[in-house]
Amino acid sequence: MLKTLLVICCCLISLNLFAQNRIITGTVTAKDDSQPLIGASVLVQNTTKGASTDVDGNYSIELTPTENILVFSYLGYVPQTIILGESNVVNVVMLQDVTLLNDVVVVGYGTQKKSDLTGSVSSVRGDDLVKIPNSNPVQALQGKVAGVQVTSASGEPGSSPVVRVRGVGTFNNSSPIYVVDGVILDDISFLNSSDIESMEILKDASSTAIYGSRGANGVILVTTKQGKAGINQEPTITFGAEYSTQILGKKIDLLTGREFADYVNHITPGSYNNLDAVPNTDWQSLLFHNASLQNYDLAISGASEKSQYYVGLGYFNQKGIIDKSSYERFTLKLNNTYHLYKNFKLGNNITFAPYTQQNGPNVTYAAYRAQPIIEPYNADGSYAEVPGVGNPFADIENSNNYSRGLRTVGNIYGEVSFLNGFVFRSSFGVDMGYNEARSFTPAFYVSPQQQNEINDLNVGNSHNLNWLWENTLDYKKTIKKNSFDVLGGYTMQEATSEYLSASGQNIIGDTKNLWYLNPDNLVPTSISNGVNANNNFALVSFLARANYTYDSRYLLTATFRRDGSSKFLGDNRWGNFPSIAAGWNISNEEFLKNNSFISNLKLRASYGVIGNEKISYLDQYALVLNGMNAVFGNNEVLTPGSTYGKTGNPDLKWETTKQADVGLEIGVLKNRLTGEFDYYRRQTDDILVELSTPGFFGNGEGEKVRYNAGSVLNTGFEFNVAWNNTIGDFHYKVGVLGSTLHNEVLSVGGNSGVDSTLVGGELGNGQTVTLSSAGNPIGSFYGYEVDGVFQNQNELDSYPHESLAQPGDLKYVDQNGDGVLNSLDRVYLGSPIPTFIYGFSLEGSYKGFDLSMDFQGQSGNMIYNGKETVRPDLYNFESHVTGYWNGDGTSNYEPRATSGGVNFLPSEHYLQSGSFFRLRNITLAYSLPSKISNKLKMKETKIYLRGTNVFTSTKFTGYTPEIGNENVLSNGID
């Protein structure tokens, strides 16, 4: 009996002691995607006691009565310290630590720890890319990356932006290449931003040399989302919906009907007797209207013990603010990884993107130029005649221009690990595209200048196939304090393309189902079949890279690539592209290890040679010029003809860019304040240039031949500084970045002896307004300097002038003092290339609320307002002309009222500042409380209100100061 009582007492004491302990459970998730964090650390503060989360993010830990503070940590996220209350369930949502998020960055053919990186690489998170509604993810990079300029070439739905990395280094194609999950491309317009995990922008020679002949203009690596690794991870479904309304940012200030009539009366007196009776048509308000933009995304991801998967569906639909313009795209993203064996895996990354586009007529031309004294419709409802530009509403009604196609990009790969450190990877990627275009114009009549007597149909089809097979062997080894990473590879690539187009007339009906060609309506001379000369080539490459790190302090990277291209002949076919880089992690030195202020300090430097082969392979060959048709014989039969076209140059070789970069990375106060600074010098030689040749060469078309005959220098300083901090439930970040740019043509003509300048910037009226010459930037504006307005006849007679000049005309400066005003007096007036590009961002979150603002801007560049100068007819004018000269002393800036003549010659009168400051994006978001989300069977529910291009401050009078052009010789001309 006594023994029994003792046992019972002991049990009661044991139970009483156990009751004083408690078990805390919960789930740890990431705020950015609500995914569970696997392996997150849960520690009791000031002890070694702890636990970690399982594949579902769950944890469980037993605590004594005195243990009431838990510390949660996970690589890449801000640690959290939680003081426990009465509840035994503690769920934790962790914020990304942006200073650690880039701890591992994607580089060419692999990844590297940020701390071991010797090159200049900038990373942008996928979350930042979806802040901007876009048809092309690159548009979201505006103001996000130091040294990268993104401008719009067109406001047309579906149009691609113009991207420049560290300036313009060639007279040819200056766009970077894109590498999507290992597939090398020229554009990423097919991608849905929601499917992107991150973008890395490679800027210096150390990071881009691994891409050899294609790295000179920068490389943008795109990594798409994958299923997160785990054991039997449940599927995660993410859905996003966005509806936007687009509006015209601003109208151009043009003359009203009365102002126009008054101005014309000063050109031709008596044109309008009653100014109060003239109509006042605001063509811009009539033609531009609000338009919708819709974007929907659905993604499903998950993993099992042997596989990972990600499936993304996207729908994007953008209407244009002009009728009959739109862009619609579906995307299907399939990423899978299969771990077949412990050391072997297979995978695929595939995107299918069918699209449809409707291209409206260029009625923006008419909205700007149409006379405001004309109403769009006659009294009977028919279209009124609009001199010079045609009635834009008739153009819209009779425009039926459609294109549709399918873009398929992806790869399949296999990866095997062996011999303790070796990884062999083989990847086969494709970029396939098919497009068909159809344009139909019915018979109609508005005026003798605006009519179509017989309906006509234009049909075109094109397709391209670009395949890439890459094989790499990587070896990683750490011996005590020495770490080695050696990569070697062999790649092959081939691109082919073809197009076929033809036209027909007198189609039997206007309905869409009759828009087809047949022998009865075909125009035989319209048939055209050929290849895209820029997209037909073969490339074979050998590549190697070695990274060495000693004690996480001293870094060395050597890269080499040898490319052989079908675009060149003989000994010029092969090019070698080496680079070398070194880094020093100063903060890992003993004298700074215990420093509480400096958390990170690294110095790095690189030098290398990279190339650019983005030219047509046809430039090597003399070409036949077709389409020289003529009428012969008594029956006047149209006979096809050909003649000698353009002389080729078989001695063409690679453009080569030599780039040096010095960088400093710093982090202080536990990396709450971080900064990255770079200075670079980038010189491109042997630039391929079309130069004029003497007539006795017999060169048929344009008398120009392409030579390796130019050199261009770009230098600049880049910085990116961020302050990142958390105070209780409030987290905020402030970031500022910027880059300076000096662009200079060192030579044009080289040793060819045939030319020394490049003229460009064609306005459409035969005038050119840019000149690329030694000592000035590429595509510099070139024209007459203006010294006021001639006030009277005496002043006119005493100063050199155009023969047709009168008092009230612009006074052009006689630069060489020879007493004659001619083209020799045109001088450098400014550059379309900004000297400073910047951006800054503000982010803040408090409990369920998030606010982010992104700003961008540029300065130092000019825009040529070319639309004011092209005047073959009497068009409307911008409102500033109301200050025109009307007698001695009335104006020394605006010339007399004219509709053509000497005042419209290329001059600084039409140059305006291209500087601007813009609120690019503002987003206010609210995450519903977890209780509500749980009732909705959701892990997280977020609603938001967003504005894009909300505010722009600029002195430029056009629609937008973003004036981009893929042709670098015509950049900055509106």
PDB file of N, CA and C in Angstrom, residues 904-952:
ATOM      1  N   PHE A 904      12.514  77.182 -91.521  1.00  0.00           N
ATOM      2  CA  PHE A 904      12.339  75.770 -91.182  1.00  0.00           C
ATOM      3  C   PHE A 904      13.562  74.923 -91.517  1.00  0.00           C
ATOM      4  N   LEU A 905      14.691  75.590 -91.755  1.00  0.00           N
ATOM      5  CA  LEU A 905      15.938  74.856 -91.945  1.00  0.00           C
ATOM      6  C   LEU A 905      16.372  74.248 -90.614  1.00  0.00           C
ATOM      7  N   PRO A 906      17.177  73.186 -90.626  1.00  0.00           N
ATOM      8  CA  PRO A 906      17.654  72.584 -89.364  1.00  0.00           C
ATOM      9  C   PRO A 906      18.438  73.600 -88.540  1.00  0.00           C
ATOM     10  N   SER A 907      17.928  73.889 -87.351  1.00  0.00           N
ATOM     11  CA  SER A 907      18.597  74.892 -86.526  1.00  0.00           C
ATOM     12  C   SER A 907      18.256  74.646 -85.066  1.00  0.00           C
ATOM     13  N   GLU A 908      18.934  75.374 -84.205  1.00  0.00           N
ATOM     14  CA  GLU A 908      18.692  75.229 -82.777  1.00  0.00           C
ATOM     15  C   GLU A 908      17.334  75.775 -82.365  1.00  0.00           C
ATOM     16  N   HIS A 909      16.650  76.461 -83.272  1.00  0.00           N
ATOM     17  CA  HIS A 909      15.316  76.988 -82.959  1.00  0.00           C
ATOM     18  C   HIS A 909      14.349  75.855 -82.610  1.00  0.00           C
ATOM     19  N   TYR A 910      14.612  74.665 -83.151  1.00  0.00           N
ATOM     20  CA  TYR A 910      13.698  73.535 -82.934  1.00  0.00           C
ATOM     21  C   TYR A 910      14.233  72.524 -81.922  1.00  0.00           C
ATOM     22  N   LEU A 911      15.281  72.918 -81.228  1.00  0.00           N
ATOM     23  CA  LEU A 911      15.817  72.048 -80.174  1.00  0.00           C
ATOM     24  C   LEU A 911      15.164  72.392 -78.834  1.00  0.00           C
ATOM     25  N   GLN A 912      14.804  71.361 -78.081  1.00  0.00           N
ATOM     26  CA  GLN A 912      14.235  71.546 -76.757  1.00  0.00           C
ATOM     27  C   GLN A 912      14.916  70.599 -75.783  1.00  0.00           C
ATOM     28  N   SER A 913      14.863  70.955 -74.518  1.00  0.00           N
ATOM     29  CA  SER A 913      15.459  70.103 -73.491  1.00  0.00           C
ATOM     30  C   SER A 913      14.681  68.798 -73.378  1.00  0.00           C
ATOM     31  N   GLY A 914      15.424  67.701 -73.295  1.00  0.00           N
ATOM     32  CA  GLY A 914      14.799  66.393 -73.109  1.00  0.00           C
ATOM     33  C   GLY A 914      14.789  65.947 -71.652  1.00  0.00           C
ATOM     34  N   SER A 915      15.180  66.819 -70.741  1.00  0.00           N
ATOM     35  CA  SER A 915      15.201  66.466 -69.323  1.00  0.00           C
ATOM     36  C   SER A 915      13.776  66.276 -68.807  1.00  0.00           C
ATOM     37  N   PHE A 916      13.611  65.343 -67.893  1.00  0.00           N
ATOM     38  CA  PHE A 916      12.305  65.173 -67.272  1.00  0.00           C
ATOM     39  C   PHE A 916      12.454  64.494 -65.922  1.00  0.00           C
ATOM     40  N   PHE A 917      11.411  64.668 -65.113  1.00  0.00           N
ATOM     41  CA  PHE A 917      11.307  64.002 -63.822  1.00  0.00           C
ATOM     42  C   PHE A 917       9.903  63.420 -63.743  1.00  0.00           C
ATOM     43  N   ARG A 918       9.803  62.129 -63.401  1.00  0.00           N
ATOM     44  CA  ARG A 918       8.517  61.444 -63.502  1.00  0.00           C
ATOM     45  C   ARG A 918       8.241  60.584 -62.282  1.00  0.00           C
ATOM     46  N   LEU A 919       6.989  60.637 -61.827  1.00  0.00           N
ATOM     47  CA  LEU A 919       6.499  59.651 -60.869  1.00  0.00           C
ATOM     48  C   LEU A 919       6.054  58.451 -61.696  1.00  0.00           C
ATOM     49  N   ARG A 920       6.936  57.469 -61.785  1.00  0.00           N
ATOM     50  CA  ARG A 920       6.718  56.328 -62.667  1.00  0.00           C
ATOM     51  C   ARG A 920       5.620  55.412 -62.155  1.00  0.00           C
ATOM     52  N   ASN A 921       5.564  55.226 -60.830  1.00  0.00           N
ATOM     53  CA  ASN A 921       4.595  54.288 -60.289  1.00  0.00           C
ATOM     54  C   ASN A 921       4.306  54.626 -58.832  1.00  0.00           C
ATOM     55  N   ILE A 922       3.048  54.491 -58.460  1.00  0.00           N
ATOM     56  CA  ILE A 922       2.660  54.566 -57.056  1.00  0.00           C
ATOM     57  C   ILE A 922       1.621  53.483 -56.815  1.00  0.00           C
ATOM     58  N   THR A 923       1.848  52.692 -55.786  1.00  0.00           N
ATOM     59  CA  THR A 923       0.968  51.568 -55.472  1.00  0.00           C
ATOM     60  C   THR A 923       0.639  51.572 -53.992  1.00  0.00           C
ATOM     61  N   LEU A 924      -0.643  51.520 -53.685  1.00  0.00           N
ATOM     62  CA  LEU A 924      -1.116  51.361 -52.322  1.00  0.00           C
ATOM     63  C   LEU A 924      -1.846  50.023 -52.242  1.00  0.00           C
ATOM     64  N   ALA A 925      -1.352  49.135 -51.388  1.00  0.00           N
ATOM     65  CA  ALA A 925      -1.908  47.785 -51.301  1.00  0.00           C
ATOM     66  C   ALA A 925      -2.329  47.489 -49.865  1.00  0.00           C
ATOM     67  N   TYR A 926      -3.304  46.619 -49.751  1.00  0.00           N
ATOM     68  CA  TYR A 926      -3.778  46.190 -48.434  1.00  0.00           C
ATOM     69  C   TYR A 926      -3.988  44.685 -48.455  1.00  0.00           C
ATOM     70  N   SER A 927      -3.360  44.013 -47.518  1.00  0.00           N
ATOM     71  CA  SER A 927      -3.528  42.570 -47.363  1.00  0.00           C
ATOM     72  C   SER A 927      -4.602  42.309 -46.314  1.00  0.00           C
ATOM     73  N   LEU A 928      -5.613  41.586 -46.697  1.00  0.00           N
ATOM     74  CA  LEU A 928      -6.695  41.298 -45.761  1.00  0.00           C
ATOM     75  C   LEU A 928      -6.167  40.506 -44.577  1.00  0.00           C
ATOM     76  N   PRO A 929      -6.737  40.710 -43.392  1.00  0.00           N
ATOM     77  CA  PRO A 929      -6.308  39.941 -42.219  1.00  0.00           C
ATOM     78  C   PRO A 929      -6.398  38.437 -42.479  1.00  0.00           C
ATOM     79  N   SER A 930      -5.498  37.707 -41.837  1.00  0.00           N
ATOM     80  CA  SER A 930      -5.428  36.262 -42.068  1.00  0.00           C
ATOM     81  C   SER A 930      -6.753  35.569 -41.739  1.00  0.00           C
ATOM     82  N   LYS A 931      -7.499  36.091 -40.761  1.00  0.00           N
ATOM     83  CA  LYS A 931      -8.780  35.467 -40.420  1.00  0.00           C
ATOM     84  C   LYS A 931      -9.729  35.497 -41.603  1.00  0.00           C
ATOM     85  N   ILE A 932      -9.752  36.634 -42.325  1.00  0.00           N
ATOM     86  CA  ILE A 932     -10.632  36.755 -43.481  1.00  0.00           C
ATOM     87  C   ILE A 932     -10.127  35.887 -44.632  1.00  0.00           C
ATOM     88  N   SER A 933      -8.805  35.928 -44.848  1.00  0.00           N
ATOM     89  CA  SER A 933      -8.235  35.112 -45.921  1.00  0.00           C
ATOM     90  C   SER A 933      -8.484  33.633 -45.674  1.00  0.00           C
ATOM     91  N   ASN A 934      -8.350  33.205 -44.437  1.00  0.00           N
ATOM     92  CA  ASN A 934      -8.578  31.792 -44.124  1.00  0.00           C
ATOM     93  C   ASN A 934     -10.017  31.394 -44.408  1.00  0.00           C
ATOM     94  N   LYS A 935     -10.951  32.294 -44.107  1.00  0.00           N
ATOM     95  CA  LYS A 935     -12.351  31.995 -44.407  1.00  0.00           C
ATOM     96  C   LYS A 935     -12.570  31.880 -45.913  1.00  0.00           C
ATOM     97  N   LEU A 936     -11.783  32.632 -46.676  1.00  0.00           N
ATOM     98  CA  LEU A 936     -11.885  32.566 -48.140  1.00  0.00           C
ATOM     99  C   LEU A 936     -11.057  31.425 -48.720  1.00  0.00           C
ATOM    100  N   LYS A 937     -10.463  30.587 -47.814  1.00  0.00           N
ATOM    101  CA  LYS A 937      -9.613  29.462 -48.219  1.00  0.00           C
ATOM    102  C   LYS A 937      -8.364  29.956 -48.952  1.00  0.00           C
ATOM    103  N   MET A 938      -7.832  31.109 -48.528  1.00  0.00           N
ATOM    104  CA  MET A 938      -6.648  31.678 -49.147  1.00  0.00           C
ATOM    105  C   MET A 938      -5.582  31.955 -48.092  1.00  0.00           C
ATOM    106  N   LYS A 939      -4.330  31.810 -48.485  1.00  0.00           N
ATOM    107  CA  LYS A 939      -3.231  32.138 -47.578  1.00  0.00           C
ATOM    108  C   LYS A 939      -3.050  33.639 -47.472  1.00  0.00           C
ATOM    109  N   GLU A 940      -3.269  34.344 -48.579  1.00  0.00           N
ATOM    110  CA  GLU A 940      -3.136  35.797 -48.558  1.00  0.00           C
ATOM    111  C   GLU A 940      -4.031  36.385 -49.631  1.00  0.00           C
ATOM    112  N   THR A 941      -4.680  37.494 -49.317  1.00  0.00           N
ATOM    113  CA  THR A 941      -5.501  38.214 -50.276  1.00  0.00           C
ATOM    114  C   THR A 941      -5.090  39.677 -50.235  1.00  0.00           C
ATOM    115  N   LYS A 942      -4.714  40.203 -51.389  1.00  0.00           N
ATOM    116  CA  LYS A 942      -4.222  41.574 -51.452  1.00  0.00           C
ATOM    117  C   LYS A 942      -5.007  42.343 -52.513  1.00  0.00           C
ATOM    118  N   ILE A 943      -5.432  43.542 -52.166  1.00  0.00           N
ATOM    119  CA  ILE A 943      -6.056  44.436 -53.133  1.00  0.00           C
ATOM    120  C   ILE A 943      -5.206  45.686 -53.211  1.00  0.00           C
ATOM    121  N   TYR A 944      -5.198  46.311 -54.386  1.00  0.00           N
ATOM    122  CA  TYR A 944      -4.326  47.470 -54.536  1.00  0.00           C
ATOM    123  C   TYR A 944      -4.886  48.458 -55.551  1.00  0.00           C
ATOM    124  N   LEU A 945      -4.415  49.678 -55.413  1.00  0.00           N
ATOM    125  CA  LEU A 945      -4.708  50.757 -56.343  1.00  0.00           C
ATOM    126  C   LEU A 945      -3.372  51.271 -56.862  1.00  0.00           C
ATOM    127  N   ARG A 946      -3.280  51.409 -58.190  1.00  0.00           N
ATOM    128  CA  ARG A 946      -1.969  51.712 -58.774  1.00  0.00           C
ATOM    129  C   ARG A 946      -2.108  52.776 -59.848  1.00  0.00           C
ATOM    130  N   GLY A 947      -1.108  53.641 -59.913  1.00  0.00           N
ATOM    131  CA  GLY A 947      -1.024  54.614 -61.000  1.00  0.00           C
ATOM    132  C   GLY A 947       0.340  54.531 -61.650  1.00  0.00           C
ATOM    133  N   THR A 948       0.366  54.618 -62.976  1.00  0.00           N
ATOM    134  CA  THR A 948       1.618  54.528 -63.735  1.00  0.00           C
ATOM    135  C   THR A 948       1.793  55.795 -64.562  1.00  0.00           C
ATOM    136  N   ASN A 949       3.017  56.317 -64.597  1.00  0.00           N
ATOM    137  CA  ASN A 949       3.301  57.586 -65.282  1.00  0.00           C
ATOM    138  C   ASN A 949       2.338  58.670 -64.792  1.00  0.00           C
ATOM    139  N   VAL A 950       2.255  58.775 -63.479  1.00  0.00           N
ATOM    140  CA  VAL A 950       1.252  59.641 -62.857  1.00  0.00           C
ATOM    141  C   VAL A 950       1.550  61.114 -63.106  1.00  0.00           C
ATOM    142  N   PHE A 951       2.816  61.454 -63.085  1.00  0.00           N
ATOM    143  CA  PHE A 951       3.189  62.868 -63.172  1.00  0.00           C
ATOM    144  C   PHE A 951       4.534  62.974 -63.872  1.00  0.00           C
ATOM    145  N   THR A 952       4.643  63.903 -64.829  1.00  0.00           N
ATOM    146  CA  THR A 952       5.898  64.146 -65.530  1.00  0.00           C
ATOM    147  C   THR A 952       6.162  65.640 -65.591  1.00  0.00           C
TER     148      THR A 952
END
